[in-house]
JSON list of C-alpha atoms in Angstrom, two decimals:
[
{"chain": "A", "resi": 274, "resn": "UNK", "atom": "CA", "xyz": [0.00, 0.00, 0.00]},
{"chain": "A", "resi": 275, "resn": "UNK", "atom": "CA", "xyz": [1.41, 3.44, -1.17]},
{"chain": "A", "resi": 276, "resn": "UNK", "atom": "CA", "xyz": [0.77, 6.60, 1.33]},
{"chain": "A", "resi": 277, "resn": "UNK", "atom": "CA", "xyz": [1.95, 9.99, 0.69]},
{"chain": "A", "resi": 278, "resn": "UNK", "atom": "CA", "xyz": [2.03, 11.77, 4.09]},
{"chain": "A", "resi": 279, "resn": "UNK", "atom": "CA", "xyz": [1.79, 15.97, 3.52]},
{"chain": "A", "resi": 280, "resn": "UNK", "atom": "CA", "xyz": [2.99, 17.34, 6.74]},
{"chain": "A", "resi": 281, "resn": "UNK", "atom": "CA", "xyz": [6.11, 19.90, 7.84]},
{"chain": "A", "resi": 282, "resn": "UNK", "atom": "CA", "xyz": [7.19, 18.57, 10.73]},
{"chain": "A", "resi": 283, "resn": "UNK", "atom": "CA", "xyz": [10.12, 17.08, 9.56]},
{"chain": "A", "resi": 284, "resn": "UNK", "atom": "CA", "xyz": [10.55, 14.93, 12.75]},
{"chain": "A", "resi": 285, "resn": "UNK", "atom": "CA", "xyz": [6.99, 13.67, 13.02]},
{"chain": "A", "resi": 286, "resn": "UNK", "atom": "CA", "xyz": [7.25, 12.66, 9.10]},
{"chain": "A", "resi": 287, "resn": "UNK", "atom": "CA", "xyz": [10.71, 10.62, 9.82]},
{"chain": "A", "resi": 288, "resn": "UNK", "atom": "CA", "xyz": [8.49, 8.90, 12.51]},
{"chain": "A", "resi": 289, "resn": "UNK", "atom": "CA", "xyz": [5.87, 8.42, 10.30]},
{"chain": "A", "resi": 290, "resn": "UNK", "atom": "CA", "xyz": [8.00, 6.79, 7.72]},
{"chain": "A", "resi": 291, "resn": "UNK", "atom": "CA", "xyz": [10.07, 4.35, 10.06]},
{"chain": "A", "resi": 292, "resn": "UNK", "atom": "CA", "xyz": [6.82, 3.62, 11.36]},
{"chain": "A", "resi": 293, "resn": "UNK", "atom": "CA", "xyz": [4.62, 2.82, 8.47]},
{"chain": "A", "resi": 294, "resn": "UNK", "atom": "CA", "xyz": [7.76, 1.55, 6.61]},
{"chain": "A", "resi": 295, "resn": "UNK", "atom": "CA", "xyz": [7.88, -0.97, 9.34]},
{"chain": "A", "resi": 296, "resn": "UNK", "atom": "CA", "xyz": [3.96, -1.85, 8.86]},
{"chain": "A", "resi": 297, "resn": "UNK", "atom": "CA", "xyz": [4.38, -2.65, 5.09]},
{"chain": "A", "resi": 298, "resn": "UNK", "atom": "CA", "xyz": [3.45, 0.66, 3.64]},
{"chain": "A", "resi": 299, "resn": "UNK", "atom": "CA", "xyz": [5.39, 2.27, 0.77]},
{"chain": "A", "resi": 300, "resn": "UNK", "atom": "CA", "xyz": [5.72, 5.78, 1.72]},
{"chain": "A", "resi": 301, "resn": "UNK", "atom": "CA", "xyz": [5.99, 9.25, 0.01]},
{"chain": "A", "resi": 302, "resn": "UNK", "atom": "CA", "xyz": [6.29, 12.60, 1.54]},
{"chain": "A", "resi": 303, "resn": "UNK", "atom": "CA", "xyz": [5.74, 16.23, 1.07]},
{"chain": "A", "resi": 304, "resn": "UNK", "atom": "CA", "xyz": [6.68, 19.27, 3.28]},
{"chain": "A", "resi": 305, "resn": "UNK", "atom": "CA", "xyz": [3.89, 21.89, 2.07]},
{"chain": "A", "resi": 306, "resn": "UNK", "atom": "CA", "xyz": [0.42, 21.88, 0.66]},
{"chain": "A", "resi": 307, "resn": "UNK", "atom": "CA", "xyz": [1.04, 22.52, -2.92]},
{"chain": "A", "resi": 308, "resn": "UNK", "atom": "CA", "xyz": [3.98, 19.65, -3.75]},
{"chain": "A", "resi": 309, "resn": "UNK", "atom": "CA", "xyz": [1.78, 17.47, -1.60]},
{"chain": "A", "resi": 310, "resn": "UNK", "atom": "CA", "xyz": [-1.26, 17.95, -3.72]},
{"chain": "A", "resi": 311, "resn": "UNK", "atom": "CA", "xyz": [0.66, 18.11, -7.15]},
{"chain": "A", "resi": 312, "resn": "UNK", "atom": "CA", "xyz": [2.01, 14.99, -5.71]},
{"chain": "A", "resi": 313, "resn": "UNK", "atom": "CA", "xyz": [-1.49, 13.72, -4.92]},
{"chain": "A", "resi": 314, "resn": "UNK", "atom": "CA", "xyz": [-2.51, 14.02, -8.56]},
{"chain": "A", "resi": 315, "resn": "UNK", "atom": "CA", "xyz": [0.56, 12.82, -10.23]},
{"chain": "A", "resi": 316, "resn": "UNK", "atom": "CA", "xyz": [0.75, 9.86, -8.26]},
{"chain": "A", "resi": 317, "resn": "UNK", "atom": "CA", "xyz": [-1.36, 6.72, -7.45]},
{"chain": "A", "resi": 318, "resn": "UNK", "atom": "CA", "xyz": [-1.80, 6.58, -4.10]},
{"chain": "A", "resi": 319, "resn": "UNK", "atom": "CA", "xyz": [-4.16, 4.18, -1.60]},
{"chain": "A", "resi": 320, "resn": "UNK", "atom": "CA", "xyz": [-4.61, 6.09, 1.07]},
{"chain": "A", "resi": 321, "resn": "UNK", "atom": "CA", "xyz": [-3.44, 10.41, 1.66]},
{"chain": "A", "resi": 322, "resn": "UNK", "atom": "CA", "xyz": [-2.23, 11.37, 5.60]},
{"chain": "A", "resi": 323, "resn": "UNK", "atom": "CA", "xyz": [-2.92, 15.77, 5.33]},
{"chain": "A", "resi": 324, "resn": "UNK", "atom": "CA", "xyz": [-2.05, 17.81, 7.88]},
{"chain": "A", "resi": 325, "resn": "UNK", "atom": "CA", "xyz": [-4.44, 21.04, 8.37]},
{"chain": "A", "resi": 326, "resn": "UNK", "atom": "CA", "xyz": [-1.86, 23.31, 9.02]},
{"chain": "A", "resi": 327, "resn": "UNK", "atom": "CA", "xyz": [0.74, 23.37, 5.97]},
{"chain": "A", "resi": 328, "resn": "UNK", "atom": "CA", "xyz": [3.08, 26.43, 4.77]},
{"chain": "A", "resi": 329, "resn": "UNK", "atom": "CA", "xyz": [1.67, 27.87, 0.96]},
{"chain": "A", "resi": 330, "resn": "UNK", "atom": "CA", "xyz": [-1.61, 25.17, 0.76]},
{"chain": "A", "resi": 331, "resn": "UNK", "atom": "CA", "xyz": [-3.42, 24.74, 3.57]},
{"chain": "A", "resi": 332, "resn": "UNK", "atom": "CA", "xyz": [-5.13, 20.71, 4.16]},
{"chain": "A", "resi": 333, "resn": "UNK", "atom": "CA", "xyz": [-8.53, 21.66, 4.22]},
{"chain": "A", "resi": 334, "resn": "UNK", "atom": "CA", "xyz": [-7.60, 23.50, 0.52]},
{"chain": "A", "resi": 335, "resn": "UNK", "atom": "CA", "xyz": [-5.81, 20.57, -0.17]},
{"chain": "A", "resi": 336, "resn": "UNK", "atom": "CA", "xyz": [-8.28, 18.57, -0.36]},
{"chain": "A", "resi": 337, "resn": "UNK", "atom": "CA", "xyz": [-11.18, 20.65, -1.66]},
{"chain": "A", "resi": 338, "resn": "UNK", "atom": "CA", "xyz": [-8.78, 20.99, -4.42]},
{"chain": "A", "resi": 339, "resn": "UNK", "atom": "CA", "xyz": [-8.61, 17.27, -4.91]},
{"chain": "A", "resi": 340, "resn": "UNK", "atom": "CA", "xyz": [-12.38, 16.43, -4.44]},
{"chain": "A", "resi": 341, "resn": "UNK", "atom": "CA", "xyz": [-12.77, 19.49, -7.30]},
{"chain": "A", "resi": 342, "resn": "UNK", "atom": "CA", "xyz": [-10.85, 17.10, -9.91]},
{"chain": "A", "resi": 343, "resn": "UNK", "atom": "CA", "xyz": [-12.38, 13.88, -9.09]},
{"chain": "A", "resi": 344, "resn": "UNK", "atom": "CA", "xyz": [-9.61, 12.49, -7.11]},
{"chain": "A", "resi": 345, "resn": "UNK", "atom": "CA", "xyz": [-10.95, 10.20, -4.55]},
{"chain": "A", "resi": 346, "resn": "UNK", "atom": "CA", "xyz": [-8.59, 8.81, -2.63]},
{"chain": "A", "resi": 347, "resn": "UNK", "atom": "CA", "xyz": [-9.20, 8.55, 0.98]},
{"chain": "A", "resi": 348, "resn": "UNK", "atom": "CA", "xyz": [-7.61, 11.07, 3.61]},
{"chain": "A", "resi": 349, "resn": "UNK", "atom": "CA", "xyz": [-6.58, 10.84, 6.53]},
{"chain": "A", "resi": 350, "resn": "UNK", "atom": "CA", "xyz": [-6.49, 14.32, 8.21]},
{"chain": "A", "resi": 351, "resn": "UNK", "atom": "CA", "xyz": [-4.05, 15.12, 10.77]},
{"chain": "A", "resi": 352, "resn": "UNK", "atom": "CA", "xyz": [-4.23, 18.65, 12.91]},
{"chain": "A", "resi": 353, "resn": "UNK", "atom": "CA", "xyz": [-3.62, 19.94, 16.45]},
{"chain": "A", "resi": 354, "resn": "UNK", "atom": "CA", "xyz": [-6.50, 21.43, 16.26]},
{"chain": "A", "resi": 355, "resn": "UNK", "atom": "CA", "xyz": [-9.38, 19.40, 18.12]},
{"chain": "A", "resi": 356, "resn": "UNK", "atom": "CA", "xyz": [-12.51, 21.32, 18.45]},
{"chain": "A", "resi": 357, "resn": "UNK", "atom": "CA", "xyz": [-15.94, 19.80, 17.03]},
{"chain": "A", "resi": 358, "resn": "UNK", "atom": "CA", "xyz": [-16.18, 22.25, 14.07]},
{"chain": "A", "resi": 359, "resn": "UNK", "atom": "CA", "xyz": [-12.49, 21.84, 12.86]},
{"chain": "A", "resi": 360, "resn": "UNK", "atom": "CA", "xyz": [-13.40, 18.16, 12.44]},
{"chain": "A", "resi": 361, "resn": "UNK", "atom": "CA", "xyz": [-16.52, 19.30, 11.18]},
{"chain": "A", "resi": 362, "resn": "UNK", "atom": "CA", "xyz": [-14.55, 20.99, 8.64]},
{"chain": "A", "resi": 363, "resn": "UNK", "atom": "CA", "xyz": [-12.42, 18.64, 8.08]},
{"chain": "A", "resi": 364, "resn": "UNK", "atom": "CA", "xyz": [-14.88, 16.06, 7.04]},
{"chain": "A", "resi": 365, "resn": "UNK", "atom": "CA", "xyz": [-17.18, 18.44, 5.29]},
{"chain": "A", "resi": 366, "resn": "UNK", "atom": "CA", "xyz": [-14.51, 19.44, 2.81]},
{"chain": "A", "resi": 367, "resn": "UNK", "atom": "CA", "xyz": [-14.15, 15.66, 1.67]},
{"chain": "A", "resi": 368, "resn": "UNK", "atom": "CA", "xyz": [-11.63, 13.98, 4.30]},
{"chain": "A", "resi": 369, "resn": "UNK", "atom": "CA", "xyz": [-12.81, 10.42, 4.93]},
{"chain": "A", "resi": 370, "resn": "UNK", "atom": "CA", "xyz": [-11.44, 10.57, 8.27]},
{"chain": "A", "resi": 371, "resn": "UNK", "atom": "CA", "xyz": [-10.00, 12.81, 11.02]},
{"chain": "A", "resi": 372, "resn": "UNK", "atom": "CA", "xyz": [-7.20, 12.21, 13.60]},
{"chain": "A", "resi": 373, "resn": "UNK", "atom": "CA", "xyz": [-6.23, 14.90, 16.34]},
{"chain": "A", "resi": 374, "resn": "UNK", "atom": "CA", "xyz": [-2.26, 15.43, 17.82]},
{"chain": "A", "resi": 375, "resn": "UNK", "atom": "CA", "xyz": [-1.08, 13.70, 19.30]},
{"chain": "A", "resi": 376, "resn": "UNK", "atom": "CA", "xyz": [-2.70, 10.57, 18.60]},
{"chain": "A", "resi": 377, "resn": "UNK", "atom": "CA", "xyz": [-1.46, 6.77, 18.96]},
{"chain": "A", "resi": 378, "resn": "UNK", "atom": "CA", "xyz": [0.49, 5.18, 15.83]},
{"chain": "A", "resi": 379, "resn": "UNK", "atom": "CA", "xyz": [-1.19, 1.98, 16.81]},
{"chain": "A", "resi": 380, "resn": "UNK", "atom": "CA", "xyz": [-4.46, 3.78, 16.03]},
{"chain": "A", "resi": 381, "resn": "UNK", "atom": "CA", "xyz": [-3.11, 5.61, 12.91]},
{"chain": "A", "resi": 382, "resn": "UNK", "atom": "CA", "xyz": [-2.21, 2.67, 10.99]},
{"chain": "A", "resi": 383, "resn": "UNK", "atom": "CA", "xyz": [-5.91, 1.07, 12.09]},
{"chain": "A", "resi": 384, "resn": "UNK", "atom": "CA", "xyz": [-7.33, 4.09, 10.32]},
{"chain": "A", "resi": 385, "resn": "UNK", "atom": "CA", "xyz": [-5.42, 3.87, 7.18]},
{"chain": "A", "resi": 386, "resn": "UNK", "atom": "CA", "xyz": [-5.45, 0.44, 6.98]},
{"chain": "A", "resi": 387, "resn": "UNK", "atom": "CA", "xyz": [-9.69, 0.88, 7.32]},
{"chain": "A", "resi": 388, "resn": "UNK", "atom": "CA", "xyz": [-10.14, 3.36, 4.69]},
{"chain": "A", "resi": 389, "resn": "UNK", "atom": "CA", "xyz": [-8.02, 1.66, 2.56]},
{"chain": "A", "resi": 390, "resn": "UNK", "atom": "CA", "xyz": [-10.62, -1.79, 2.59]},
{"chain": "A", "resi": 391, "resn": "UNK", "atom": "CA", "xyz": [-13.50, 0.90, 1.43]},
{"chain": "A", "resi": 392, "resn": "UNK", "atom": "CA", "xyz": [-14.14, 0.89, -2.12]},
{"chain": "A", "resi": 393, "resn": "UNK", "atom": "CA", "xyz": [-13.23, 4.22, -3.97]},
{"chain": "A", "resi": 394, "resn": "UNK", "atom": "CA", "xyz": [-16.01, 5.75, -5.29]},
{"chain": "A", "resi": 395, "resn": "UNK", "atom": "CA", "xyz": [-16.62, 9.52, -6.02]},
{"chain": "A", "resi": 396, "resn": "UNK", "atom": "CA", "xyz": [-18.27, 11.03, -2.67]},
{"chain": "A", "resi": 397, "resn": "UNK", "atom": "CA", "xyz": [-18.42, 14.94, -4.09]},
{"chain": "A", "resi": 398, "resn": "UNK", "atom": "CA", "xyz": [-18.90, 17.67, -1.10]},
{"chain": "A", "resi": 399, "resn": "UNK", "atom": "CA", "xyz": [-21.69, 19.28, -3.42]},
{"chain": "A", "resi": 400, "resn": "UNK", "atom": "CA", "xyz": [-24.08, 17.26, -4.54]},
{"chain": "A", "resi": 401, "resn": "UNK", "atom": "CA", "xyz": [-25.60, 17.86, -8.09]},
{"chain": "A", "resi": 402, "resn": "UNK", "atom": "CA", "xyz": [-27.94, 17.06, -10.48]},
{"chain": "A", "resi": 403, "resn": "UNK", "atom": "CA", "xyz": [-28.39, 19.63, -13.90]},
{"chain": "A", "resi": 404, "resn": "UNK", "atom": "CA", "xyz": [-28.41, 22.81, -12.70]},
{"chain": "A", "resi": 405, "resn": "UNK", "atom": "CA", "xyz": [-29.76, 21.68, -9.17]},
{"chain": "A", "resi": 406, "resn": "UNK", "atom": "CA", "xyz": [-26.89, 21.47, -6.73]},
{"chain": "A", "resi": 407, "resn": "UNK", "atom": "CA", "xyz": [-26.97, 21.71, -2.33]},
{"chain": "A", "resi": 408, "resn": "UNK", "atom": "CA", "xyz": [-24.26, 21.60, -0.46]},
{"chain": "A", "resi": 409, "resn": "UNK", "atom": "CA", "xyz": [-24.93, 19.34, 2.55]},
{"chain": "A", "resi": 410, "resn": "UNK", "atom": "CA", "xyz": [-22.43, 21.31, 5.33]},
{"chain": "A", "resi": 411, "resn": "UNK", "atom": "CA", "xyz": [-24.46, 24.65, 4.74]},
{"chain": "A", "resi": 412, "resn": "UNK", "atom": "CA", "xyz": [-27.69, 23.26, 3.32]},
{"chain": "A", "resi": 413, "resn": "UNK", "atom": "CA", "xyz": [-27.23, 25.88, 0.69]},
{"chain": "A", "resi": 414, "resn": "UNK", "atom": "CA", "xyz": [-29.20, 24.78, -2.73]},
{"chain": "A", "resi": 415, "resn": "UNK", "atom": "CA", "xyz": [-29.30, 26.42, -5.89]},
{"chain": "A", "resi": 416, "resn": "UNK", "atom": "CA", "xyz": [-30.51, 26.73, -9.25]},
{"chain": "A", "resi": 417, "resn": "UNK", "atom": "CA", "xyz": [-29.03, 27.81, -12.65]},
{"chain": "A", "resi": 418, "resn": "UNK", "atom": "CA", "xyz": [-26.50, 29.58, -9.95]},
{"chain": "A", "resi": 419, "resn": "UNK", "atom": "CA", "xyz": [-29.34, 31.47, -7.90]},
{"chain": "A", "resi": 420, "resn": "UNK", "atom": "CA", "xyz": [-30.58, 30.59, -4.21]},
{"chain": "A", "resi": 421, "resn": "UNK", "atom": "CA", "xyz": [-33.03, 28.94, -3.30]},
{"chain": "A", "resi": 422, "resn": "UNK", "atom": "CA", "xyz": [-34.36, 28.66, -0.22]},
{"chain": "A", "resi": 423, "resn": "UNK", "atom": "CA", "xyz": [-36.00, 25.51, 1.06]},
{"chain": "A", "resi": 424, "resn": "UNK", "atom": "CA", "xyz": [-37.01, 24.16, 4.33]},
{"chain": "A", "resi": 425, "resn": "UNK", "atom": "CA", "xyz": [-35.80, 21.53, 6.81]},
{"chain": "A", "resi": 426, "resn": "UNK", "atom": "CA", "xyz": [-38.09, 18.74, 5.22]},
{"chain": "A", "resi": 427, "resn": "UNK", "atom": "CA", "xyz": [-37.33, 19.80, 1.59]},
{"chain": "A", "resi": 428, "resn": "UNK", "atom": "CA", "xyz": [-33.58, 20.03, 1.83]},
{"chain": "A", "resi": 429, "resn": "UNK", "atom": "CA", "xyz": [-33.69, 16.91, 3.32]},
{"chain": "A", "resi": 430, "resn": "UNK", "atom": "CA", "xyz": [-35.84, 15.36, 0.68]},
{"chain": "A", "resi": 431, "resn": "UNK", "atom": "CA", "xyz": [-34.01, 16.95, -1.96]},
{"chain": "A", "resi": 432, "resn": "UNK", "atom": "CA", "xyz": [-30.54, 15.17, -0.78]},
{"chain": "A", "resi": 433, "resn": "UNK", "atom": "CA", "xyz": [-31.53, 12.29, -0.53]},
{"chain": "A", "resi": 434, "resn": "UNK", "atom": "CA", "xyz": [-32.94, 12.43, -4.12]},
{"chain": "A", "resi": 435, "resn": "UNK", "atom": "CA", "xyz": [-29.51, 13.25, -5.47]},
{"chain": "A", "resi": 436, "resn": "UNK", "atom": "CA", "xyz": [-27.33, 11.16, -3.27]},
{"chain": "A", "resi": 437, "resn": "UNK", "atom": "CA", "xyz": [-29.35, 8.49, -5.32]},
{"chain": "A", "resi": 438, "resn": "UNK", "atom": "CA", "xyz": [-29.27, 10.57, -8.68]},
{"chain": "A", "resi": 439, "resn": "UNK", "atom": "CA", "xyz": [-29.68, 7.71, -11.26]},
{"chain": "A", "resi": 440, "resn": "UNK", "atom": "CA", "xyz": [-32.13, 5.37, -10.08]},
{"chain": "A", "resi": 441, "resn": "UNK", "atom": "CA", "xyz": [-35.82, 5.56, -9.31]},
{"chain": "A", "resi": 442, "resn": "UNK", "atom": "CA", "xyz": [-36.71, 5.73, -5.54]},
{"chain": "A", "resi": 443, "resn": "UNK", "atom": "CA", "xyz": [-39.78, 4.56, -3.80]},
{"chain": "A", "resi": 444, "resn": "UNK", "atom": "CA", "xyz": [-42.32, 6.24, -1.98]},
{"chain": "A", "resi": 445, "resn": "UNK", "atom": "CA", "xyz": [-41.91, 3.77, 1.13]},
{"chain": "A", "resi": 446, "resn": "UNK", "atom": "CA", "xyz": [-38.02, 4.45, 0.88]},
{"chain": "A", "resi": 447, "resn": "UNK", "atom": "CA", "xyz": [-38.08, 8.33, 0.79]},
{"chain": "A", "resi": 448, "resn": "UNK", "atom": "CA", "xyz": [-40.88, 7.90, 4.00]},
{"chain": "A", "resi": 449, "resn": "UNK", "atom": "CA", "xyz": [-38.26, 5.60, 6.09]},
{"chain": "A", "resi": 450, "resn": "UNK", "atom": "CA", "xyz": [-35.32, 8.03, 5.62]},
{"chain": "A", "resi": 451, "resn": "UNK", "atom": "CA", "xyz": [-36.42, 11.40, 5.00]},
{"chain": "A", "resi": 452, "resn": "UNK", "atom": "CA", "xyz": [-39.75, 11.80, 6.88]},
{"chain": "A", "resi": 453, "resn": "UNK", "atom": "CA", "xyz": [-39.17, 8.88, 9.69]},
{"chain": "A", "resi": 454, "resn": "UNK", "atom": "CA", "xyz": [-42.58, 9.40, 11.15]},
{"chain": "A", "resi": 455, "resn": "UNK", "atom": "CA", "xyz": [-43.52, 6.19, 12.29]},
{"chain": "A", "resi": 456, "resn": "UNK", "atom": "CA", "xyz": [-46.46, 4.85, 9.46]},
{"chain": "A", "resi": 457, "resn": "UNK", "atom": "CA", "xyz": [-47.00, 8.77, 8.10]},
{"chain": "A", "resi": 458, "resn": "UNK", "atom": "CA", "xyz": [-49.37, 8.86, 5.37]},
{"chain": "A", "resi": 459, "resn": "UNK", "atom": "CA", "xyz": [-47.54, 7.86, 1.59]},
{"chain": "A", "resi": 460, "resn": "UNK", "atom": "CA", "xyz": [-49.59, 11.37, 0.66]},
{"chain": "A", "resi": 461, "resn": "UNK", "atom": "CA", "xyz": [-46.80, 13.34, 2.35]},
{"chain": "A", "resi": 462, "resn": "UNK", "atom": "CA", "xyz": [-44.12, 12.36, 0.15]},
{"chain": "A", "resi": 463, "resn": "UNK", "atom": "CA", "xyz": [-46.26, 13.95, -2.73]},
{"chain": "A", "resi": 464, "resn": "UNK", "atom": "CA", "xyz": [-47.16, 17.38, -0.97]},
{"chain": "A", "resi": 465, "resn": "UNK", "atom": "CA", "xyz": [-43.30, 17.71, -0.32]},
{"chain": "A", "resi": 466, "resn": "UNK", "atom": "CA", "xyz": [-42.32, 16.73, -4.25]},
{"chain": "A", "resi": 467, "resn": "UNK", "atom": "CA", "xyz": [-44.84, 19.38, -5.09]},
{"chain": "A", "resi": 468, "resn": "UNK", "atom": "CA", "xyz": [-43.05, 21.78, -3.14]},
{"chain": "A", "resi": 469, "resn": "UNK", "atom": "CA", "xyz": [-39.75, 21.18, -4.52]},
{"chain": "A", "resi": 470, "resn": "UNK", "atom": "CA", "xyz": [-41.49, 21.52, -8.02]},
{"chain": "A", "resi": 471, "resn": "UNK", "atom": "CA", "xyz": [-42.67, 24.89, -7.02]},
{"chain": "A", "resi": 472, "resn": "UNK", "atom": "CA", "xyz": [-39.52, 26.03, -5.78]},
{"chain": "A", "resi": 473, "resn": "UNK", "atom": "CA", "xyz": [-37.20, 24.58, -8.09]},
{"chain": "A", "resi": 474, "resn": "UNK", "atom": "CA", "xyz": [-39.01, 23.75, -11.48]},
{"chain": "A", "resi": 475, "resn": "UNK", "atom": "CA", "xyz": [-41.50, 21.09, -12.26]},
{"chain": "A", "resi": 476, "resn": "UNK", "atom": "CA", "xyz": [-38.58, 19.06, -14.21]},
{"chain": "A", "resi": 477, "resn": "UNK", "atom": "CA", "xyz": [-36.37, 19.26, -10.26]},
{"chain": "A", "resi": 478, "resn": "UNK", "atom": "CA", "xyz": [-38.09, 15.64, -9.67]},
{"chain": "A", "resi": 479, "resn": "UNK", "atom": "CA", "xyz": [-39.66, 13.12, -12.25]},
{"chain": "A", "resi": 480, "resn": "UNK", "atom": "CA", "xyz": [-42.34, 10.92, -11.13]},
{"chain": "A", "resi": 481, "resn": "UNK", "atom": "CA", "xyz": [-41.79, 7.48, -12.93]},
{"chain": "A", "resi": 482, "resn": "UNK", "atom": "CA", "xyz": [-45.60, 6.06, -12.57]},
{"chain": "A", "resi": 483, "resn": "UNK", "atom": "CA", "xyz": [-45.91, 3.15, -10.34]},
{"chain": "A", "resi": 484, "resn": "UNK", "atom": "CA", "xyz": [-42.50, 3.33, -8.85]},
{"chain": "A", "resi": 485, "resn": "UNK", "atom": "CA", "xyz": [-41.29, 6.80, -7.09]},
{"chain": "A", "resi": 486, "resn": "UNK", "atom": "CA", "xyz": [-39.09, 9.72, -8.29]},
{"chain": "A", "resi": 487, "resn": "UNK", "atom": "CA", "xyz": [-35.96, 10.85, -9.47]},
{"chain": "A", "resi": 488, "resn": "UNK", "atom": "CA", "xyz": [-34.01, 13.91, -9.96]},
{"chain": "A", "resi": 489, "resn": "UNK", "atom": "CA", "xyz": [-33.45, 15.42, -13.91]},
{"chain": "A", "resi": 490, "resn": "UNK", "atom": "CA", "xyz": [-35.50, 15.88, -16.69]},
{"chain": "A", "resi": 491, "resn": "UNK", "atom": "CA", "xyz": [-38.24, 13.85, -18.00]}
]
């Protein structure tokens, strides 16, 4: 397994590469944000270790930047920084997972060797669909580039819809994971479509007769 590790401290890095050296991996390194992420995109990695803090590139920018150009490897991001909406950040940028300083090598080789059983698949921070997009982290959705503004229930609604863009999804489905009401009426699922339609275009959702909705055109 290949790792590139993008992190200044040059003594924590020598650590990092006895250590993970030791542990099987193959391992890269990169003192600043923007080698590590030309790195990142020249080479095929299995599994990224980012620090937040770097000089010229920051990690979070890092990689946003990847994310942007449909790289999908999985991060691991490393930071001092601990409070809930730094990881919050960190995760809502596209980091697959996020491990505070100092932290236990024993648990930083569990992590990479975790992420790196999980199949790669594109998991974009903005979610799209036409020119229908939301961004889950500020619930912000918008069409043809303007804002629209939705409620609780229909933002929810509406992501779910396009984290299963491509396939037809049941009214029993959406009522289990978007409206969790415990046996609501089927009906609701319909009001709330309607409102989406209203607020974002009668083509926003597609009813395929007899089965459920999508998102795109008819």
């Amino acid at each position: 397994m290949r790792v590139l590790v993008v992190d200044d401290e040059v003594g924590l890095v020598r650590a990092l590469r006895r250590g993970l050296t030791a542990e099987g991996f193959a391992v890269d390194a990169a003192p600043d944000g923007d080698t590590g992420l030309a790195m990142a995109l020249d080479g095929e990695y299995d599994v990224l270790v980012v620090d937040v803090m770097l000089p010229r590139r920051n990690g979070y920018d890092v990689v946003t930047a990847l994310r942007a150009q449909d790289v999908w490897t999985p991060v691991l991001m490393l930071s001092a920084k601990d409070g809930e909406h730094d990881v919050a950040d960190g995760l809502d940028v596209g980091a697959d997972d996020y491990l505070t300083k100092p932290f236990s090598f024993v648990v930083l080789v569990a992590r990479l060797r975790a992420l790196v059983r999980r199949p790669v698949a594109p998991r974009p921070a903005t979610l799209r669909a036409g020119e229908i997009t939301l961004d889950p982290s500020s619930r912000e959705v918008t069409r043809d580039g303007q804002v629209v503004t939705l409620t609780v229930r229909e933002t929810a609604l509406l992501e779910y819809l396009l984290r299963h863009a491509g396939r037809v999804v049941g009214k029993i489905e959406l009522l289990d994971h978007v409206f969790d009401t415990g046996g609501e009426d089927a009906n609701v699922v319909e009001v709330y479509v309607g409102y989406l339609r209203r607020k974002l275009g009668r083509d926003a959702v597609v009813t395929v007769r007899g089965a459920g909705y999508r998102v795109g055109t008819a």
